[in-house]
Short mmCIF file of C-alpha atoms in Angstrom, two decimals:
data_model
loop_
_atom_site.label_atom_id
_atom_site.label_comp_id
_atom_site.label_asym_id
_atom_site.label_seq_id
_atom_site.Cartn_x
_atom_site.Cartn_y
_atom_site.Cartn_z
CA MET A 176 -0.09 -0.10 0.06
CA GLY A 177 1.15 3.51 -1.34
CA LYS A 178 1.45 6.67 1.04
CA ARG A 179 -0.84 9.04 0.86
CA LYS A 180 -0.05 12.58 -0.49
CA ALA A 181 0.24 15.30 2.30
CA ARG A 182 -3.05 17.61 1.52
CA PRO A 183 -1.94 21.12 1.53
CA ARG A 184 -3.04 23.10 4.21
CA ARG A 185 -6.34 25.05 3.76
CA SER A 186 -7.44 28.43 5.54
CA PHE A 187 -11.57 28.65 6.26
CA THR A 188 -13.85 31.65 7.67
CA PRO A 189 -15.58 31.17 10.86
CA GLU A 190 -18.56 31.87 8.75
CA PHE A 191 -17.86 28.52 7.09
CA LYS A 192 -16.72 26.71 9.90
CA ALA A 193 -20.43 27.87 11.57
CA GLU A 194 -22.26 26.48 8.61
CA ILE A 195 -20.46 22.96 8.74
CA VAL A 196 -20.64 22.64 12.74
CA GLU A 197 -24.61 23.43 12.13
CA LEU A 198 -24.80 20.90 9.24
CA CYS A 199 -23.62 18.17 11.40
CA ARG A 200 -25.69 19.86 14.31
CA ARG A 201 -28.64 19.51 12.47
CA GLY A 202 -28.25 15.65 12.56
CA ASP A 203 -29.13 15.05 8.84
CA ARG A 204 -25.67 13.73 7.82
CA SER A 205 -23.19 12.25 9.83
CA VAL A 206 -19.32 14.06 10.59
CA GLY A 207 -18.32 11.85 8.17
CA GLN A 208 -20.92 12.38 5.11
CA VAL A 209 -20.43 16.01 5.71
CA ALA A 210 -16.57 16.37 5.54
CA LYS A 211 -16.96 13.98 2.27
CA ASP A 212 -19.25 16.57 0.85
CA PHE A 213 -17.08 19.23 1.09
CA ASP A 214 -14.04 17.67 0.48
CA LEU A 215 -12.92 18.38 4.29
CA THR A 216 -11.15 16.04 6.56
CA GLU A 217 -13.29 14.08 9.11
CA THR A 218 -10.70 15.17 12.10
CA ALA A 219 -11.09 19.02 11.19
CA VAL A 220 -14.81 18.69 10.92
CA ARG A 221 -15.01 16.50 14.45
CA ASP A 222 -12.51 19.50 16.25
CA TRP A 223 -14.74 22.27 14.93
CA VAL A 224 -18.07 20.66 16.44
CA ARG A 225 -15.64 20.14 19.85
CA GLN A 226 -14.58 23.79 19.74
CA ALA A 227 -18.39 25.03 19.11
CA GLN A 228 -19.72 23.09 21.67
CA VAL A 229 -17.06 24.69 24.22
CA ASP A 230 -17.72 27.94 23.24
CA ALA A 231 -21.59 27.37 24.00
CA GLY A 232 -20.75 25.78 27.24
CA GLU A 233 -21.87 22.52 26.64
CA ARG A 234 -18.09 20.64 27.11
CA ASP A 235 -15.06 21.67 29.00
CA GLY A 236 -12.27 23.16 27.65
CA LEU A 237 -11.16 26.37 26.19
CA THR A 238 -13.21 28.96 24.68
CA SER A 239 -12.42 30.10 21.05
CA SER A 240 -11.11 33.68 23.11
CA GLU A 241 -9.00 32.29 26.04
CA ARG A 242 -7.29 29.94 22.71
CA GLU A 243 -6.40 33.75 21.27
CA GLU A 244 -5.57 35.13 25.04
CA LEU A 245 -3.18 32.08 25.83
CA ALA A 246 -1.80 32.37 21.84
CA ALA A 247 -1.02 36.20 23.01
CA LEU A 248 0.56 35.81 26.04
CA ARG A 249 2.49 32.92 24.76
CA ARG A 250 4.50 35.01 21.99
CA GLU A 251 4.52 37.54 24.19
CA ASN A 252 6.24 35.65 26.81
CA ARG A 253 8.61 34.29 24.33
CA ARG A 254 9.30 38.13 23.48
CA LEU A 255 9.79 39.07 26.37
CA ARG A 256 12.50 36.07 27.34
CA GLU A 257 14.30 36.75 24.50
CA ASP A 258 14.19 40.78 25.25
CA VAL A 259 16.00 39.80 29.06
CA ASP A 260 18.40 37.24 26.91
CA ILE A 261 19.49 39.91 25.10
CA LEU A 262 20.04 41.89 28.32
CA LYS A 263 21.99 39.37 29.86
CA ARG A 264 24.37 39.23 27.10
CA ALA A 265 24.77 43.08 26.79
CA THR A 266 25.63 43.17 30.43
CA ALA A 267 28.33 40.47 30.60
CA PHE A 268 29.47 42.04 27.16
CA PHE A 269 29.89 45.57 28.88
CA ALA A 270 31.34 44.22 32.15
CA THR A 271 33.63 42.33 30.31
CA GLU A 272 34.78 45.81 28.45
CA THR A 273 34.92 48.06 31.45
CA ARG A 274 37.32 46.25 33.60
#
């Protein structure tokens, strides 16, 4: 059996995701069928449905806004650590230069 070629990464609008989630929630078709009809991966559709349930308070987990905030805080934390590292190097450089 040959390996399947990796599918290129695609991005979808929140409106499109909401429509797909609504189709799944309606119950007319299974998640697998909805994914197949729209040429999506079943895993992606399941993740969208799960995230919609979290956002609606039907399931435990981080809401979309909490995820965005967490990502922003992690970026800021990384940048601040880099700043501290640069300052440590500069301090060490100038400490050896003044002797």
